[in-house]
XYZ file of C-alpha atoms in Angstrom:
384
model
C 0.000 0.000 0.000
C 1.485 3.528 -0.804
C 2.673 5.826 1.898
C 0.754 8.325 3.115
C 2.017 11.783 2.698
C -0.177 14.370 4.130
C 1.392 16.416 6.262
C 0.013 19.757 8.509
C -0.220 20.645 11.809
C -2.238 19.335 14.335
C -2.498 18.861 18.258
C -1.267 15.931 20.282
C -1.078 14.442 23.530
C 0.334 11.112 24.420
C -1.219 9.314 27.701
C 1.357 8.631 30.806
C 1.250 4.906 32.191
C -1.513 5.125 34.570
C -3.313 8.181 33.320
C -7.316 7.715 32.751
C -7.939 8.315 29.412
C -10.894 10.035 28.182
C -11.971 9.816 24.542
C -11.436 12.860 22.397
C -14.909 13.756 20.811
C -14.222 16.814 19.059
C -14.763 18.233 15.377
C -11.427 16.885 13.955
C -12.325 13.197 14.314
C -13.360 10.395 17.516
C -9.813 8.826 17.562
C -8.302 5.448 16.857
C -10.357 2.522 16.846
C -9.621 -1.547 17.229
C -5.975 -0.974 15.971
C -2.747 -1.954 16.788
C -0.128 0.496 15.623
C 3.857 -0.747 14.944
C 6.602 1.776 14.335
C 8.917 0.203 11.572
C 11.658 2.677 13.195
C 13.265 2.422 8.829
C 16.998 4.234 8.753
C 15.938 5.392 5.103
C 12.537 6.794 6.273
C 10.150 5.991 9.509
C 6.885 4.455 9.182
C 3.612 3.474 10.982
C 2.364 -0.095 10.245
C -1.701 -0.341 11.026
C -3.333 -3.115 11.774
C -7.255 -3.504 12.493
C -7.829 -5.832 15.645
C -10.818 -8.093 15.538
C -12.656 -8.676 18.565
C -10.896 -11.972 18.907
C -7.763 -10.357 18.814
C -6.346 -11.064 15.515
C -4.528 -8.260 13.508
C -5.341 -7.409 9.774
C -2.874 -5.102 7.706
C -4.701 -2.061 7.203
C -2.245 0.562 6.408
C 1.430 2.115 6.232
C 2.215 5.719 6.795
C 5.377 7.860 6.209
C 6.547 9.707 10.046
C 8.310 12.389 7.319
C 11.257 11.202 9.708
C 14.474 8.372 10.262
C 14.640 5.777 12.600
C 17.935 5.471 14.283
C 19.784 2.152 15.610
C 21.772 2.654 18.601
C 25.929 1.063 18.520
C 25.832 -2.425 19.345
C 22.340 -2.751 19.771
C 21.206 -6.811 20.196
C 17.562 -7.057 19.224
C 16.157 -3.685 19.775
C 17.562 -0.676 17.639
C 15.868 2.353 20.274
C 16.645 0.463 23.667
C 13.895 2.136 25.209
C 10.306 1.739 26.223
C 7.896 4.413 25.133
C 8.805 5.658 21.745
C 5.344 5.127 19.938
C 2.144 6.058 22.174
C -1.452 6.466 21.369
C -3.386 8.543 23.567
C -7.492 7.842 23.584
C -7.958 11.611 25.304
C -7.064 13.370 22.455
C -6.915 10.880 19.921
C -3.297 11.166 18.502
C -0.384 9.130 17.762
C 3.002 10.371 19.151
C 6.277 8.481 17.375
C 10.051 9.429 18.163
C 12.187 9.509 14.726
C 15.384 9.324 16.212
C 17.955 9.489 13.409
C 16.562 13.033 12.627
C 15.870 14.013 15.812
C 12.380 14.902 15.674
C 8.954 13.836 16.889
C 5.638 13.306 14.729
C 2.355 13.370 15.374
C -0.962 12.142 13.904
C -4.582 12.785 14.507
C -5.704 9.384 14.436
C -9.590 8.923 12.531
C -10.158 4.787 12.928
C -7.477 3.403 11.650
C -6.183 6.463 9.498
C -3.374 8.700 10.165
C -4.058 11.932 9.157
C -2.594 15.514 9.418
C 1.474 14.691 9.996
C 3.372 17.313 12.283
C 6.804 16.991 12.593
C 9.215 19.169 15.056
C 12.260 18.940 16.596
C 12.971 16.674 19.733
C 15.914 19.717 20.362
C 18.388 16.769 21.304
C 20.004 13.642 19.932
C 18.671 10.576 19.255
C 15.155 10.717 20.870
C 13.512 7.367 22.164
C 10.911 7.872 24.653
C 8.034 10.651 25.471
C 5.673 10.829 27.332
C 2.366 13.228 28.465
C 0.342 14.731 31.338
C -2.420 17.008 30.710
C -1.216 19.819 28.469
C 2.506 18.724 28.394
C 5.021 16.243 26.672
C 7.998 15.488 27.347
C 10.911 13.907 25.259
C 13.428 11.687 25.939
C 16.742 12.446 24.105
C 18.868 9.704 24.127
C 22.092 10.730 22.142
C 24.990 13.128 23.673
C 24.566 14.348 27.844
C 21.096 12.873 27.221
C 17.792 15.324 28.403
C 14.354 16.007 28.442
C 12.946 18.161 26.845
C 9.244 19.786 27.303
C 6.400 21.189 24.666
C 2.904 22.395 25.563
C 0.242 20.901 23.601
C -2.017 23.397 21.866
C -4.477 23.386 19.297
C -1.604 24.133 16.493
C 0.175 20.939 17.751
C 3.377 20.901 20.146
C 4.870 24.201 21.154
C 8.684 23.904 23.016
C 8.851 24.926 26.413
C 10.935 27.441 26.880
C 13.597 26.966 29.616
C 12.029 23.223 29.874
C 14.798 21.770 28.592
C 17.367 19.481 31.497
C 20.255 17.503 31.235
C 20.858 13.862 32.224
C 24.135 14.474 32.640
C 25.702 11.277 30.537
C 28.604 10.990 28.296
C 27.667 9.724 25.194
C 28.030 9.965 21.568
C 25.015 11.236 19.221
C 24.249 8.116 18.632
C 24.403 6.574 21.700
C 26.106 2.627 22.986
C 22.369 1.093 23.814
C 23.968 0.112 27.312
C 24.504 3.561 28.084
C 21.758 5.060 27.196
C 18.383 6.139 29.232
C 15.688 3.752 28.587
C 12.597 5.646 29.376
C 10.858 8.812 30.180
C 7.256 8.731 32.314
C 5.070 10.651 34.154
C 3.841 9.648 37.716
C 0.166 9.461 37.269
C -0.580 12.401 39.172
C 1.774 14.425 36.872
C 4.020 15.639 39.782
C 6.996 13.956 38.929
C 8.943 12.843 36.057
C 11.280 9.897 35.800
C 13.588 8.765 33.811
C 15.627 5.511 33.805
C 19.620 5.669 32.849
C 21.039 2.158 32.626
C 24.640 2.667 32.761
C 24.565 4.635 35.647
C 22.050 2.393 37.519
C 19.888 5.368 38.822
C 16.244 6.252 38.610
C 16.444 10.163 38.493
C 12.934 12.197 39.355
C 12.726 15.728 38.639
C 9.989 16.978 40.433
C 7.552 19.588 38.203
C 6.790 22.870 38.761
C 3.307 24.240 38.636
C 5.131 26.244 35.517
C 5.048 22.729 33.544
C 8.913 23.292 33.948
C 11.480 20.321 36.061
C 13.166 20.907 38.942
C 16.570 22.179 37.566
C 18.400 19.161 38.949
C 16.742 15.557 39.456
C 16.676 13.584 42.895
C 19.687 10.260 41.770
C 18.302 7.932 43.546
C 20.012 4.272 42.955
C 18.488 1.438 41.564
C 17.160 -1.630 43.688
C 18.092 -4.169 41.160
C 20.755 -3.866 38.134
C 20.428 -1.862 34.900
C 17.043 -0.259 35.519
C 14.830 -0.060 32.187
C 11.240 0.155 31.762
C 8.820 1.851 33.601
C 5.234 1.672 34.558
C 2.591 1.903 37.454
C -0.062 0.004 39.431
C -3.411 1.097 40.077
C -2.414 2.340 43.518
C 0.375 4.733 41.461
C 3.120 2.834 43.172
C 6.080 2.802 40.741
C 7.401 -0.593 39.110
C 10.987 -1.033 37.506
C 12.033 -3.591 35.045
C 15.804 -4.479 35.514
C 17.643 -6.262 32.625
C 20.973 -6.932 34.167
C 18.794 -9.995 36.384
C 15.504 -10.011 34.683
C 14.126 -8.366 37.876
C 11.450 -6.036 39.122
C 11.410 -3.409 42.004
C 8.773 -1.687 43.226
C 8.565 2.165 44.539
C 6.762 4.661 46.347
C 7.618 8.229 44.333
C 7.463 10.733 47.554
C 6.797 14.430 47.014
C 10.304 15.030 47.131
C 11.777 12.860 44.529
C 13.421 10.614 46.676
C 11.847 6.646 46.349
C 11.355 4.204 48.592
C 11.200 0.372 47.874
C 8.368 -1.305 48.333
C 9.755 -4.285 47.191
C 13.079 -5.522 46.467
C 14.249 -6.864 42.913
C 11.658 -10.111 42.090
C 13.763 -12.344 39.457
C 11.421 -13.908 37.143
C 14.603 -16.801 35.930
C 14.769 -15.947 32.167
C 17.234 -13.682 30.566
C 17.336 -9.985 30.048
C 13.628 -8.351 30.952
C 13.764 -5.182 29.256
C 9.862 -4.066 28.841
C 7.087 -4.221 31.136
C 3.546 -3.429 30.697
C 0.140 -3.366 32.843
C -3.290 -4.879 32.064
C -4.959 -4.258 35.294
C -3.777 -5.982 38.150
C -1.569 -8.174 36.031
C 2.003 -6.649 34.427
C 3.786 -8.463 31.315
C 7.271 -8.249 30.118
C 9.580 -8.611 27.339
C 13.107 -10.883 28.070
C 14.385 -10.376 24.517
C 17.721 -12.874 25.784
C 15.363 -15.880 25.334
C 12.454 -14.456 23.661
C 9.937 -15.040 26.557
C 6.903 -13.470 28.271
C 6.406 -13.313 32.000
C 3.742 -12.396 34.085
C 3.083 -10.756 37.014
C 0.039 -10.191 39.684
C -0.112 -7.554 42.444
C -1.955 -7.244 45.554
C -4.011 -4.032 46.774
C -0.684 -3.830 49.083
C 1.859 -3.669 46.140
C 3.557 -6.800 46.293
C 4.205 -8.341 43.297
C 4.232 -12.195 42.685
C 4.514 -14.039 39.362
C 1.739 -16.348 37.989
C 3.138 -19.194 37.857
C 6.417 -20.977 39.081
C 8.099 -20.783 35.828
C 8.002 -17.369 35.178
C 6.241 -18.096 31.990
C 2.876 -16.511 30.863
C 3.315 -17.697 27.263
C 5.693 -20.873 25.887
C 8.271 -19.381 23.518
C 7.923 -19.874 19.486
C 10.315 -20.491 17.017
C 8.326 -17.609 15.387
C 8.780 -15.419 18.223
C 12.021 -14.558 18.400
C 13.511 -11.398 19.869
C 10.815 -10.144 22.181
C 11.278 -6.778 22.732
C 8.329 -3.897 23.064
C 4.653 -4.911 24.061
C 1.223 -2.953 24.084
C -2.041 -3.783 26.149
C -5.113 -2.264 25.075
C -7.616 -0.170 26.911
C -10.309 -2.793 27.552
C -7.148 -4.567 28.923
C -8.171 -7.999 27.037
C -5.325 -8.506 25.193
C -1.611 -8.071 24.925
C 0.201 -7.523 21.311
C 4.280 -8.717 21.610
C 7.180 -7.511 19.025
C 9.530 -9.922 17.911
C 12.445 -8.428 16.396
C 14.336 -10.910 15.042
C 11.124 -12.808 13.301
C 9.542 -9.042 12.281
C 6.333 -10.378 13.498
C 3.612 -9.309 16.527
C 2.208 -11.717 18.218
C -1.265 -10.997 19.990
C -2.624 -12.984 22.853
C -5.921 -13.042 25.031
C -5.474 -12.287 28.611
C -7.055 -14.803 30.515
C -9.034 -14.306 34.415
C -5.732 -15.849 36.056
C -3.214 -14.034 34.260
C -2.424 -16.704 31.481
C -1.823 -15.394 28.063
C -3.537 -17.827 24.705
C -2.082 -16.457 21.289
C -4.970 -15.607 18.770
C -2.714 -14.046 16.245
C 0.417 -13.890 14.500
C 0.931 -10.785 12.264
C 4.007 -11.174 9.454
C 5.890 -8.979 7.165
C 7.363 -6.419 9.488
C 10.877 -5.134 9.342
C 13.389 -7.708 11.037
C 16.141 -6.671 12.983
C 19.539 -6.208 11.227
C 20.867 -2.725 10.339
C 17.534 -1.278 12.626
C 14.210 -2.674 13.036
C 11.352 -2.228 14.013
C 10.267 -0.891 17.819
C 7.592 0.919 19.595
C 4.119 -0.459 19.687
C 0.589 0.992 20.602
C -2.708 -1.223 21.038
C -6.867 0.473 21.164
């Protein structure tokens, strides 16, 4: 199918973990419906992949759309070209897709009608190499990956995203423009009350939280506060807004109170869930899923109304691996929080699978044809 190529300005916002979403019912269009978006991340020129879900979960090719941007690949990167969580994200609010181009450092943004991507905005991420962004209320936030690494903040207006002036803070790492995927942060989020913002920096094994200003602006410096378990990655939050961390050094997950300060404390200690490399963690509910692209598996997780967090089963398994799964890296739950949608790097397939009462995941789909991991490949993935 040809690319799309509209492009024009338009508004966006981009949903924090946690946030309620509301749907956006205004003139320009009622937002994305049963679709699974999958950012082909393409060093020669970005694109959006769209799939229509069926209410039994499987995915049908229903588009591909230009980002007017590059996708970037990160030195020595094994399976996942970004190393980060959050670089595509659909937000139901306002109806918009948000994706990260980072090889030319910029940021588009669709209004979203069905399963069509309409009016393309691109502007600048004002870093290197950005991977990650994230929303609350009237203001997004990038991740820039490449160089001392920062964040960088836009308001969201109706003539689409507007920098921040004096926003802009430094992660204070020592990278190259394109950044060693070890060394880089892996994401930026929101707490779900918008007071904070965190970001996750692997190499230095800290989870730094600015705290925000009633300006929309970060504290100038963030609280360092260092990491429970090793190599601190992906981030996301329980229905109680405590904080959970996936760690890839041990395929582990911590568990945090954010305090008004910045500071954290643990909840709970590093759970190991025995496979290799956990990288990407998700919630659907009171269960959490996540990616170990070492041995291309799925765990899951449970949590109790106090925070602790248990796996479902012994093995650490939610899902038995497939020799068409391989390279598990980025996943995406949707918003009636029935089913979970896994990229496999390596294969350049998504795999979608039903989540079941107990926590147990039954694939319903397999979709093919997307770009395979080599010199990139594909990476960010949003689910309605």
């Amino acid at each position: 199918m040809a690319l799309a190529t509209v492009a024009a300005a338009v508004t966006v916002t981009v949903a924090s973990a946690g946030e309620t979403a509301r749907r956006y019912t205004g003139s320009k269009g009622n937002g994305a419906d049963h679709a699974v978006f999958v950012q082909g991340n393409e060093l020669d020129g970005n694109t959006i992949h769209v799939f229509e879900r069926g209410d039994d979960g499987a995915l049908t090719a229903a588009g591909r759309y230009a980002t007017g941007g590059k996708g970037g690949d990160q030195i020595d990167a094994p399976t996942d070209s970004l190393a980060s969580q959050g670089s595509l994200v659909y937000d139901d609010r306002s109806g918009r897709l948000l994706a990260v181009n980072a090889g030319s450092g910029t940021v588009t943004s669709f209004r979203v009608e069905g399963r069509k991507l309409m009016d393309r905005q691109v502007v600048a991420s004002r870093g290197d190499f950005p991977a990650s962004i994230t929303v609350s209320g009237s203001l997004a936030y990038v991740m820039n990956a490449g160089g001392e690494g920062s964040v960088q903040g836009f308001r969201i207006t109706p003539d689409g995203l507007k920098p921040l002036r004096g926003s802009q803070r430094s992660l204070g790492l020592d990278n190259e423009k394109v950044p060693l995927f070890s060394s880089s942060p892996g994401q930026v989020a929101f707490t779900p009350n918008g007071r904070a913002l965190v970001v996750t920096t692997k190499s230095a094994n800290t989870v730094e939280v600015f705290p925000m200003g009633r300006d929309g602006r970060p504290a100038q410096e963030p609280v360092v506060n260092e990491s429970a378990g090793g190599v601190p990655f992906a981030i996301t939050f329980d229905r109680g807004g405590r904080m959970l961390v996936a760690e890839a050094e041990r395929s582990t997950v911590s568990t945090y109170k954010v305090r008004a300060d910045g500071t954290l404390k643990v909840v709970q200690g590093p759970l190991s869930n025995g496979q290799e490399t956990l990288c990407w963690l998700e919630r659907a509910g009171d269960f959490f899923y996540g990616g170990n692209t070492g041995n291309s598996t799925v765990s899951g997780y449970r949590v109790d109304e106090r925070g602790r967090l248990a796996l479902t089963n012994d093995v650490g398994l939610a899902t038995p691996p497939s020799g068409r799964s391989q390279g598990v890296i980025d996943l995406a739950v949707t918003e009636d929080e029935r089913f979970l949608y896994v990229q496999n790097a390596v294969s350049g397939t998504v795999d979608g699978f039903r989540v079941g009462d107990d926590g147990s995941l039954t694939k319903v789909t397999t979709a093919t044809g997307l770009p395979v991991f080599g010199e990139s490949g594909m990476e960010g993935i949003a689910a309605v």
